[in-house]
């Protein structure tokens, strides 16, 4: 089978479960990974025959994709902030919206003067994408990252090592009241915790529901802010007086999260993401001058 014939078959097949443009992008990504041919080479090499071994790899990948498995899991990696990161079904696939959260931290003007050597904690690190991106953006940052999942931490550590990012990883349950945490006095605490309610599952694509780790996505309808409440309890004893919190949020609960922050004596700014949704919040202690 030629490259063009195989590619056309891929796109036609995937178009039954994805929009055509997305089906094309997924197909290009798989072909670049499996036969080392990017889209600019297709006009030149489209009539080349695909070796049997490569054809079998393409066929197996298509079988998994047609079952709804995300291409990132099929290939075993994703991209975040220009970094190639390993992913598995033990971690969420890094999202572009989360890149915006990292950008917000790096561009925060109030941190500029004291940015060198910032102590940063990333709670619920998953693949380690936030922690690694921040550490590589400024190697002077002292970064600690936590997750409850041992499997997720294994992936995060591999990614950090591969990227050359020196990060302290700790297995830690933010919902536990007995933290016994070995670090304190953080200048920045950042988190992209689970925030999708169980009742929102019906609106989600099956490739998320069937393959991404539910414990990293969902919260109960009766307590949708459970992780934010725990994070704020933790912050009481682990954030410096002038420190900042950066959180990714469910836009449905932006106002409720702001109220939680006010109760903890924080003032906050809510920011929209690229899709015009209130997706991020930054908060600082209200400081009373004498």
PDB file of C-alpha atoms in Angstrom:
ATOM      1  CA  UNK A   1       0.000   0.000   0.000  1.00  0.00           C
ATOM      2  CA  UNK A   2       1.259   3.477  -0.850  1.00  0.00           C
ATOM      3  CA  UNK A   3       1.627   6.281   1.659  1.00  0.00           C
ATOM      4  CA  UNK A   4      -1.199   8.240   0.016  1.00  0.00           C
ATOM      5  CA  UNK A   5      -3.591   5.291  -0.038  1.00  0.00           C
ATOM      6  CA  UNK A   6      -2.888   4.463   3.586  1.00  0.00           C
ATOM      7  CA  UNK A   7      -3.253   8.088   4.653  1.00  0.00           C
ATOM      8  CA  UNK A   8      -6.549   8.515   2.797  1.00  0.00           C
ATOM      9  CA  UNK A   9      -7.858   5.346   4.441  1.00  0.00           C
ATOM     10  CA  UNK A  10      -6.790   6.652   7.853  1.00  0.00           C
ATOM     11  CA  UNK A  11      -8.570   9.977   7.382  1.00  0.00           C
ATOM     12  CA  UNK A  12     -11.735   8.357   6.025  1.00  0.00           C
ATOM     13  CA  UNK A  13     -11.849   5.906   8.929  1.00  0.00           C
ATOM     14  CA  UNK A  14     -11.174   8.491  11.632  1.00  0.00           C
ATOM     15  CA  UNK A  15     -13.686  10.930  10.131  1.00  0.00           C
ATOM     16  CA  UNK A  16     -16.413   8.620  11.411  1.00  0.00           C
ATOM     17  CA  UNK A  17     -15.553   9.601  15.002  1.00  0.00           C
ATOM     18  CA  UNK A  18     -13.763  12.962  14.589  1.00  0.00           C
ATOM     19  CA  UNK A  19     -14.270  16.120  12.568  1.00  0.00           C
ATOM     20  CA  UNK A  20     -12.417  15.875   9.242  1.00  0.00           C
ATOM     21  CA  UNK A  21      -9.745  18.431  10.169  1.00  0.00           C
ATOM     22  CA  UNK A  22      -9.007  16.664  13.436  1.00  0.00           C
ATOM     23  CA  UNK A  23      -8.950  13.287  11.664  1.00  0.00           C
ATOM     24  CA  UNK A  24      -6.354  14.685   9.250  1.00  0.00           C
ATOM     25  CA  UNK A  25      -4.208  16.115  12.044  1.00  0.00           C
ATOM     26  CA  UNK A  26      -4.279  12.834  13.961  1.00  0.00           C
ATOM     27  CA  UNK A  27      -3.353  10.936  10.795  1.00  0.00           C
ATOM     28  CA  UNK A  28      -0.416  13.234  10.045  1.00  0.00           C
ATOM     29  CA  UNK A  29       0.824  12.828  13.615  1.00  0.00           C
ATOM     30  CA  UNK A  30       0.666   9.021  13.477  1.00  0.00           C
ATOM     31  CA  UNK A  31       2.342   8.852  10.064  1.00  0.00           C
ATOM     32  CA  UNK A  32       5.133  11.156  11.201  1.00  0.00           C
ATOM     33  CA  UNK A  33       5.698   8.937  14.229  1.00  0.00           C
ATOM     34  CA  UNK A  34       5.424   5.541  12.524  1.00  0.00           C
ATOM     35  CA  UNK A  35       6.992   6.118   9.097  1.00  0.00           C
ATOM     36  CA  UNK A  36       8.967   9.290   9.886  1.00  0.00           C
ATOM     37  CA  UNK A  37       7.235  11.327   7.198  1.00  0.00           C
ATOM     38  CA  UNK A  38       5.832  14.769   7.939  1.00  0.00           C
ATOM     39  CA  UNK A  39       3.093  16.432   5.939  1.00  0.00           C
ATOM     40  CA  UNK A  40       5.477  18.459   3.773  1.00  0.00           C
ATOM     41  CA  UNK A  41       6.911  15.204   2.380  1.00  0.00           C
ATOM     42  CA  UNK A  42       3.571  13.757   1.290  1.00  0.00           C
ATOM     43  CA  UNK A  43       3.478  15.429  -2.157  1.00  0.00           C
ATOM     44  CA  UNK A  44       6.933  14.003  -2.911  1.00  0.00           C
ATOM     45  CA  UNK A  45       6.662  10.544  -1.343  1.00  0.00           C
ATOM     46  CA  UNK A  46       2.921   9.904  -1.482  1.00  0.00           C
ATOM     47  CA  UNK A  47       3.349   7.098  -4.030  1.00  0.00           C
ATOM     48  CA  UNK A  48       6.067   5.316  -2.052  1.00  0.00           C
ATOM     49  CA  UNK A  49       5.187   1.859  -0.780  1.00  0.00           C
ATOM     50  CA  UNK A  50       5.031   1.360   2.973  1.00  0.00           C
ATOM     51  CA  UNK A  51       7.156  -1.557   4.276  1.00  0.00           C
ATOM     52  CA  UNK A  52       5.114  -4.399   5.752  1.00  0.00           C
ATOM     53  CA  UNK A  53       6.332  -3.866   9.325  1.00  0.00           C
ATOM     54  CA  UNK A  54       5.418  -0.167   9.221  1.00  0.00           C
ATOM     55  CA  UNK A  55       2.070  -0.971   7.594  1.00  0.00           C
ATOM     56  CA  UNK A  56       1.294  -3.365  10.446  1.00  0.00           C
ATOM     57  CA  UNK A  57       2.185  -0.692  12.997  1.00  0.00           C
ATOM     58  CA  UNK A  58      -0.119   1.771  11.258  1.00  0.00           C
ATOM     59  CA  UNK A  59      -2.924  -0.791  11.189  1.00  0.00           C
ATOM     60  CA  UNK A  60      -2.577  -1.541  14.902  1.00  0.00           C
ATOM     61  CA  UNK A  61      -2.541   2.168  15.755  1.00  0.00           C
ATOM     62  CA  UNK A  62      -5.674   2.717  13.666  1.00  0.00           C
ATOM     63  CA  UNK A  63      -7.429  -0.130  15.460  1.00  0.00           C
ATOM     64  CA  UNK A  64      -6.773   1.564  18.804  1.00  0.00           C
ATOM     65  CA  UNK A  65      -7.765   4.981  17.480  1.00  0.00           C
ATOM     66  CA  UNK A  66     -11.048   3.622  16.115  1.00  0.00           C
ATOM     67  CA  UNK A  67     -11.888   2.398  19.611  1.00  0.00           C
ATOM     68  CA  UNK A  68     -11.700   6.009  20.739  1.00  0.00           C
ATOM     69  CA  UNK A  69      -8.281   5.860  22.365  1.00  0.00           C
ATOM     70  CA  UNK A  70      -6.608   9.298  22.271  1.00  0.00           C
ATOM     71  CA  UNK A  71      -3.714   9.548  19.832  1.00  0.00           C
ATOM     72  CA  UNK A  72      -1.423  10.672  22.658  1.00  0.00           C
ATOM     73  CA  UNK A  73      -1.925   7.358  24.452  1.00  0.00           C
ATOM     74  CA  UNK A  74      -1.554   5.398  21.219  1.00  0.00           C
ATOM     75  CA  UNK A  75       1.805   7.052  20.527  1.00  0.00           C
ATOM     76  CA  UNK A  76       2.833   7.293  24.172  1.00  0.00           C
ATOM     77  CA  UNK A  77       3.593  11.004  24.281  1.00  0.00           C
ATOM     78  CA  UNK A  78       2.120  14.485  24.077  1.00  0.00           C
ATOM     79  CA  UNK A  79       3.414  18.020  23.696  1.00  0.00           C
ATOM     80  CA  UNK A  80       3.199  20.751  26.315  1.00  0.00           C
ATOM     81  CA  UNK A  81       4.888  24.138  26.277  1.00  0.00           C
ATOM     82  CA  UNK A  82       7.163  22.928  23.485  1.00  0.00           C
ATOM     83  CA  UNK A  83       8.150  19.821  25.452  1.00  0.00           C
ATOM     84  CA  UNK A  84       7.671  16.221  24.369  1.00  0.00           C
ATOM     85  CA  UNK A  85       6.325  14.395  27.413  1.00  0.00           C
ATOM     86  CA  UNK A  86       5.585  10.741  27.999  1.00  0.00           C
ATOM     87  CA  UNK A  87       1.945   9.959  28.797  1.00  0.00           C
ATOM     88  CA  UNK A  88       0.048   6.820  29.700  1.00  0.00           C
ATOM     89  CA  UNK A  89      -3.453   6.061  30.920  1.00  0.00           C
ATOM     90  CA  UNK A  90      -2.160   6.797  34.429  1.00  0.00           C
ATOM     91  CA  UNK A  91      -1.999  10.539  33.698  1.00  0.00           C
ATOM     92  CA  UNK A  92      -4.170  13.153  32.058  1.00  0.00           C
ATOM     93  CA  UNK A  93      -3.167  14.336  28.618  1.00  0.00           C
ATOM     94  CA  UNK A  94      -1.746  17.878  29.014  1.00  0.00           C
ATOM     95  CA  UNK A  95      -4.109  20.535  27.627  1.00  0.00           C
ATOM     96  CA  UNK A  96      -3.381  23.848  25.858  1.00  0.00           C
ATOM     97  CA  UNK A  97      -5.448  25.674  28.505  1.00  0.00           C
ATOM     98  CA  UNK A  98      -2.974  24.537  31.139  1.00  0.00           C
ATOM     99  CA  UNK A  99      -0.154  26.058  29.093  1.00  0.00           C
ATOM    100  CA  UNK A 100      -1.927  29.382  29.613  1.00  0.00           C
ATOM    101  CA  UNK A 101      -1.767  28.857  33.371  1.00  0.00           C
ATOM    102  CA  UNK A 102       2.012  28.372  33.129  1.00  0.00           C
ATOM    103  CA  UNK A 103       2.314  31.494  30.970  1.00  0.00           C
ATOM    104  CA  UNK A 104       0.360  33.502  33.526  1.00  0.00           C
ATOM    105  CA  UNK A 105       2.782  32.528  36.285  1.00  0.00           C
ATOM    106  CA  UNK A 106       5.831  33.336  34.177  1.00  0.00           C
ATOM    107  CA  UNK A 107       4.448  36.705  33.084  1.00  0.00           C
ATOM    108  CA  UNK A 108       3.125  37.809  36.473  1.00  0.00           C
ATOM    109  CA  UNK A 109       4.642  41.255  36.943  1.00  0.00           C
ATOM    110  CA  UNK A 110       4.319  41.173  40.734  1.00  0.00           C
ATOM    111  CA  UNK A 111       6.719  38.229  40.824  1.00  0.00           C
ATOM    112  CA  UNK A 112       9.304  39.886  38.582  1.00  0.00           C
ATOM    113  CA  UNK A 113      11.502  41.460  41.259  1.00  0.00           C
ATOM    114  CA  UNK A 114      11.758  38.300  43.340  1.00  0.00           C
ATOM    115  CA  UNK A 115      11.438  35.724  40.591  1.00  0.00           C
ATOM    116  CA  UNK A 116      14.933  34.268  40.944  1.00  0.00           C
ATOM    117  CA  UNK A 117      14.865  31.289  43.258  1.00  0.00           C
ATOM    118  CA  UNK A 118      11.085  31.165  43.613  1.00  0.00           C
ATOM    119  CA  UNK A 119       9.868  28.195  45.642  1.00  0.00           C
ATOM    120  CA  UNK A 120       7.032  26.586  43.686  1.00  0.00           C
ATOM    121  CA  UNK A 121       4.701  23.721  44.574  1.00  0.00           C
ATOM    122  CA  UNK A 122       2.649  21.911  41.919  1.00  0.00           C
ATOM    123  CA  UNK A 123      -0.202  19.918  43.474  1.00  0.00           C
ATOM    124  CA  UNK A 124      -1.665  16.986  41.479  1.00  0.00           C
ATOM    125  CA  UNK A 125       1.184  17.109  38.982  1.00  0.00           C
ATOM    126  CA  UNK A 126       0.094  14.173  36.776  1.00  0.00           C
ATOM    127  CA  UNK A 127       2.586  13.957  33.909  1.00  0.00           C
ATOM    128  CA  UNK A 128       4.630  16.702  35.568  1.00  0.00           C
ATOM    129  CA  UNK A 129       3.878  19.107  32.731  1.00  0.00           C
ATOM    130  CA  UNK A 130       3.379  22.260  34.830  1.00  0.00           C
ATOM    131  CA  UNK A 131       6.319  21.625  37.152  1.00  0.00           C
ATOM    132  CA  UNK A 132       8.705  20.745  34.322  1.00  0.00           C
ATOM    133  CA  UNK A 133       7.681  23.700  32.146  1.00  0.00           C
ATOM    134  CA  UNK A 134       8.225  26.114  35.041  1.00  0.00           C
ATOM    135  CA  UNK A 135      11.578  24.628  36.044  1.00  0.00           C
ATOM    136  CA  UNK A 136      12.909  24.753  32.490  1.00  0.00           C
ATOM    137  CA  UNK A 137      11.652  28.318  32.027  1.00  0.00           C
ATOM    138  CA  UNK A 138      13.861  29.400  34.930  1.00  0.00           C
ATOM    139  CA  UNK A 139      16.308  26.846  36.379  1.00  0.00           C
ATOM    140  CA  UNK A 140      16.647  28.986  39.517  1.00  0.00           C
ATOM    141  CA  UNK A 141      13.106  28.002  40.522  1.00  0.00           C
ATOM    142  CA  UNK A 142      12.968  25.455  43.343  1.00  0.00           C
ATOM    143  CA  UNK A 143      10.123  23.188  42.285  1.00  0.00           C
ATOM    144  CA  UNK A 144       8.307  20.524  44.281  1.00  0.00           C
ATOM    145  CA  UNK A 145       5.544  18.435  42.688  1.00  0.00           C
ATOM    146  CA  UNK A 146       3.058  16.077  44.317  1.00  0.00           C
ATOM    147  CA  UNK A 147       0.531  13.476  43.287  1.00  0.00           C
ATOM    148  CA  UNK A 148      -1.405  10.743  45.034  1.00  0.00           C
ATOM    149  CA  UNK A 149      -0.815   8.264  42.209  1.00  0.00           C
ATOM    150  CA  UNK A 150       2.430   6.314  42.327  1.00  0.00           C
ATOM    151  CA  UNK A 151       2.063   5.491  38.624  1.00  0.00           C
ATOM    152  CA  UNK A 152       1.613   9.162  37.743  1.00  0.00           C
ATOM    153  CA  UNK A 153       4.701  10.100  39.745  1.00  0.00           C
ATOM    154  CA  UNK A 154       6.695   7.480  37.892  1.00  0.00           C
ATOM    155  CA  UNK A 155       5.713   9.081  34.575  1.00  0.00           C
ATOM    156  CA  UNK A 156       6.420  12.583  35.916  1.00  0.00           C
ATOM    157  CA  UNK A 157       9.880  11.565  37.139  1.00  0.00           C
ATOM    158  CA  UNK A 158      10.714  10.012  33.769  1.00  0.00           C
ATOM    159  CA  UNK A 159       9.622  13.193  32.005  1.00  0.00           C
ATOM    160  CA  UNK A 160      11.651  15.404  34.319  1.00  0.00           C
ATOM    161  CA  UNK A 161      14.737  13.267  33.844  1.00  0.00           C
ATOM    162  CA  UNK A 162      14.296  13.209  30.068  1.00  0.00           C
ATOM    163  CA  UNK A 163      13.893  16.996  29.976  1.00  0.00           C
ATOM    164  CA  UNK A 164      16.748  17.655  32.384  1.00  0.00           C
ATOM    165  CA  UNK A 165      14.512  19.276  35.011  1.00  0.00           C
ATOM    166  CA  UNK A 166      15.552  18.854  38.641  1.00  0.00           C
ATOM    167  CA  UNK A 167      12.327  18.572  40.638  1.00  0.00           C
ATOM    168  CA  UNK A 168      11.455  17.099  44.030  1.00  0.00           C
ATOM    169  CA  UNK A 169       8.555  14.664  43.560  1.00  0.00           C
ATOM    170  CA  UNK A 170       6.510  13.564  46.563  1.00  0.00           C
ATOM    171  CA  UNK A 171       3.618  11.125  46.845  1.00  0.00           C
ATOM    172  CA  UNK A 172       0.998  13.072  48.737  1.00  0.00           C
ATOM    173  CA  UNK A 173      -2.776  13.070  49.221  1.00  0.00           C
ATOM    174  CA  UNK A 174      -4.018  16.649  49.310  1.00  0.00           C
ATOM    175  CA  UNK A 175      -7.393  15.429  50.626  1.00  0.00           C
ATOM    176  CA  UNK A 176      -5.757  13.932  53.706  1.00  0.00           C
ATOM    177  CA  UNK A 177      -5.779  15.970  56.904  1.00  0.00           C
ATOM    178  CA  UNK A 178      -2.464  14.457  57.999  1.00  0.00           C
ATOM    179  CA  UNK A 179      -0.082  16.082  55.542  1.00  0.00           C
ATOM    180  CA  UNK A 180       3.272  15.647  57.306  1.00  0.00           C
ATOM    181  CA  UNK A 181       4.707  17.604  54.390  1.00  0.00           C
ATOM    182  CA  UNK A 182       8.515  18.042  54.328  1.00  0.00           C
ATOM    183  CA  UNK A 183       8.512  21.499  52.686  1.00  0.00           C
ATOM    184  CA  UNK A 184       6.893  24.852  53.453  1.00  0.00           C
ATOM    185  CA  UNK A 185       7.181  28.568  52.695  1.00  0.00           C
ATOM    186  CA  UNK A 186       6.275  28.374  49.017  1.00  0.00           C
ATOM    187  CA  UNK A 187       6.138  31.563  46.966  1.00  0.00           C
ATOM    188  CA  UNK A 188       3.790  29.997  44.410  1.00  0.00           C
ATOM    189  CA  UNK A 189       1.368  27.101  44.768  1.00  0.00           C
ATOM    190  CA  UNK A 190      -0.164  25.951  41.499  1.00  0.00           C
ATOM    191  CA  UNK A 191      -2.651  23.187  40.798  1.00  0.00           C
ATOM    192  CA  UNK A 192      -4.833  21.748  38.079  1.00  0.00           C
ATOM    193  CA  UNK A 193      -6.932  19.497  40.327  1.00  0.00           C
ATOM    194  CA  UNK A 194      -9.942  17.351  39.384  1.00  0.00           C
ATOM    195  CA  UNK A 195     -12.895  19.684  38.805  1.00  0.00           C
ATOM    196  CA  UNK A 196     -15.345  18.054  36.360  1.00  0.00           C
ATOM    197  CA  UNK A 197     -18.579  17.039  38.087  1.00  0.00           C
ATOM    198  CA  UNK A 198     -20.082  13.589  37.649  1.00  0.00           C
ATOM    199  CA  UNK A 199     -23.157  15.162  36.054  1.00  0.00           C
ATOM    200  CA  UNK A 200     -20.987  16.648  33.291  1.00  0.00           C
ATOM    201  CA  UNK A 201     -19.838  13.244  32.064  1.00  0.00           C
ATOM    202  CA  UNK A 202     -22.627  12.976  29.496  1.00  0.00           C
ATOM    203  CA  UNK A 203     -21.279  16.000  27.619  1.00  0.00           C
ATOM    204  CA  UNK A 204     -17.747  14.620  27.330  1.00  0.00           C
ATOM    205  CA  UNK A 205     -16.160  12.814  24.390  1.00  0.00           C
ATOM    206  CA  UNK A 206     -15.881   9.053  24.851  1.00  0.00           C
ATOM    207  CA  UNK A 207     -12.113   9.151  24.350  1.00  0.00           C
ATOM    208  CA  UNK A 208     -11.877  11.094  27.616  1.00  0.00           C
ATOM    209  CA  UNK A 209     -14.428   9.037  29.531  1.00  0.00           C
ATOM    210  CA  UNK A 210     -13.125   5.649  28.452  1.00  0.00           C
ATOM    211  CA  UNK A 211      -9.385   6.230  28.605  1.00  0.00           C
ATOM    212  CA  UNK A 212      -8.244   9.116  30.812  1.00  0.00           C
ATOM    213  CA  UNK A 213      -7.921   8.426  34.573  1.00  0.00           C
ATOM    214  CA  UNK A 214     -11.254   9.318  36.220  1.00  0.00           C
ATOM    215  CA  UNK A 215      -9.600  10.061  39.566  1.00  0.00           C
ATOM    216  CA  UNK A 216      -7.728  12.927  37.878  1.00  0.00           C
ATOM    217  CA  UNK A 217     -10.869  14.351  36.282  1.00  0.00           C
ATOM    218  CA  UNK A 218     -14.029  13.976  38.318  1.00  0.00           C
ATOM    219  CA  UNK A 219     -15.463  15.276  41.563  1.00  0.00           C
ATOM    220  CA  UNK A 220     -18.804  14.410  43.180  1.00  0.00           C
ATOM    221  CA  UNK A 221     -21.819  16.569  42.411  1.00  0.00           C
ATOM    222  CA  UNK A 222     -22.481  17.066  46.123  1.00  0.00           C
ATOM    223  CA  UNK A 223     -18.984  18.506  46.754  1.00  0.00           C
ATOM    224  CA  UNK A 224     -17.501  19.869  43.502  1.00  0.00           C
ATOM    225  CA  UNK A 225     -14.982  22.096  45.309  1.00  0.00           C
ATOM    226  CA  UNK A 226     -13.548  19.339  47.475  1.00  0.00           C
ATOM    227  CA  UNK A 227     -10.014  19.736  46.101  1.00  0.00           C
ATOM    228  CA  UNK A 228     -10.022  23.542  46.291  1.00  0.00           C
ATOM    229  CA  UNK A 229     -11.109  23.411  49.938  1.00  0.00           C
ATOM    230  CA  UNK A 230      -8.266  21.038  50.761  1.00  0.00           C
ATOM    231  CA  UNK A 231      -5.743  23.087  48.806  1.00  0.00           C
ATOM    232  CA  UNK A 232      -6.741  26.218  50.722  1.00  0.00           C
ATOM    233  CA  UNK A 233      -6.408  24.419  54.072  1.00  0.00           C
ATOM    234  CA  UNK A 234      -2.941  23.333  52.993  1.00  0.00           C
ATOM    235  CA  UNK A 235      -2.070  26.856  51.852  1.00  0.00           C
ATOM    236  CA  UNK A 236      -2.661  28.245  55.347  1.00  0.00           C
ATOM    237  CA  UNK A 237       0.591  26.713  56.567  1.00  0.00           C
ATOM    238  CA  UNK A 238       2.612  26.337  53.385  1.00  0.00           C
ATOM    239  CA  UNK A 239       2.393  29.651  51.471  1.00  0.00           C
ATOM    240  CA  UNK A 240       4.489  32.708  52.294  1.00  0.00           C
ATOM    241  CA  UNK A 241       2.551  35.853  53.342  1.00  0.00           C
ATOM    242  CA  UNK A 242       3.168  37.451  49.950  1.00  0.00           C
ATOM    243  CA  UNK A 243       2.842  34.202  48.035  1.00  0.00           C
ATOM    244  CA  UNK A 244       0.398  33.468  45.225  1.00  0.00           C
ATOM    245  CA  UNK A 245      -1.948  30.654  44.307  1.00  0.00           C
ATOM    246  CA  UNK A 246      -2.630  29.789  40.657  1.00  0.00           C
ATOM    247  CA  UNK A 247      -5.462  27.344  39.982  1.00  0.00           C
ATOM    248  CA  UNK A 248      -7.157  25.877  36.948  1.00  0.00           C
ATOM    249  CA  UNK A 249     -10.916  25.815  37.556  1.00  0.00           C
ATOM    250  CA  UNK A 250     -14.291  24.755  36.236  1.00  0.00           C
ATOM    251  CA  UNK A 251     -15.881  27.939  34.900  1.00  0.00           C
ATOM    252  CA  UNK A 252     -19.214  26.908  36.448  1.00  0.00           C
ATOM    253  CA  UNK A 253     -17.741  27.376  39.902  1.00  0.00           C
ATOM    254  CA  UNK A 254     -15.628  30.498  39.419  1.00  0.00           C
ATOM    255  CA  UNK A 255     -17.755  32.619  41.746  1.00  0.00           C
ATOM    256  CA  UNK A 256     -17.928  29.934  44.421  1.00  0.00           C
ATOM    257  CA  UNK A 257     -14.159  29.519  44.358  1.00  0.00           C
ATOM    258  CA  UNK A 258     -13.737  33.287  44.692  1.00  0.00           C
ATOM    259  CA  UNK A 259     -15.978  33.188  47.779  1.00  0.00           C
ATOM    260  CA  UNK A 260     -13.856  30.408  49.260  1.00  0.00           C
ATOM    261  CA  UNK A 261     -10.774  32.540  48.716  1.00  0.00           C
ATOM    262  CA  UNK A 262     -12.382  35.578  50.346  1.00  0.00           C
ATOM    263  CA  UNK A 263     -13.143  33.489  53.446  1.00  0.00           C
ATOM    264  CA  UNK A 264      -9.444  32.616  53.601  1.00  0.00           C
ATOM    265  CA  UNK A 265      -8.505  36.306  53.343  1.00  0.00           C
ATOM    266  CA  UNK A 266      -7.430  36.154  49.695  1.00  0.00           C
ATOM    267  CA  UNK A 267      -8.123  38.565  46.883  1.00  0.00           C
ATOM    268  CA  UNK A 268      -8.339  36.985  43.450  1.00  0.00           C
ATOM    269  CA  UNK A 269      -8.374  37.548  39.706  1.00  0.00           C
ATOM    270  CA  UNK A 270     -10.237  35.188  37.377  1.00  0.00           C
ATOM    271  CA  UNK A 271      -8.950  34.896  33.825  1.00  0.00           C
ATOM    272  CA  UNK A 272     -10.447  33.506  30.625  1.00  0.00           C
ATOM    273  CA  UNK A 273      -8.707  30.910  28.489  1.00  0.00           C
ATOM    274  CA  UNK A 274      -8.336  30.785  24.702  1.00  0.00           C
ATOM    275  CA  UNK A 275     -11.910  29.491  24.423  1.00  0.00           C
ATOM    276  CA  UNK A 276     -13.259  32.503  26.316  1.00  0.00           C
ATOM    277  CA  UNK A 277     -14.051  30.425  29.401  1.00  0.00           C
ATOM    278  CA  UNK A 278     -13.194  31.448  32.949  1.00  0.00           C
ATOM    279  CA  UNK A 279     -10.569  28.755  33.448  1.00  0.00           C
ATOM    280  CA  UNK A 280      -7.870  30.184  35.746  1.00  0.00           C
ATOM    281  CA  UNK A 281      -7.694  32.036  39.010  1.00  0.00           C
ATOM    282  CA  UNK A 282      -4.810  33.767  40.774  1.00  0.00           C
ATOM    283  CA  UNK A 283      -5.035  34.733  44.432  1.00  0.00           C
ATOM    284  CA  UNK A 284      -2.912  36.588  46.983  1.00  0.00           C
ATOM    285  CA  UNK A 285      -3.299  37.278  50.681  1.00  0.00           C
ATOM    286  CA  UNK A 286      -4.958  40.551  51.596  1.00  0.00           C
ATOM    287  CA  UNK A 287      -2.249  42.393  53.526  1.00  0.00           C
ATOM    288  CA  UNK A 288      -3.247  45.030  56.076  1.00  0.00           C
ATOM    289  CA  UNK A 289      -0.704  47.820  56.457  1.00  0.00           C
ATOM    290  CA  UNK A 290      -0.041  49.224  59.947  1.00  0.00           C
TER     291      UNK A 290
END
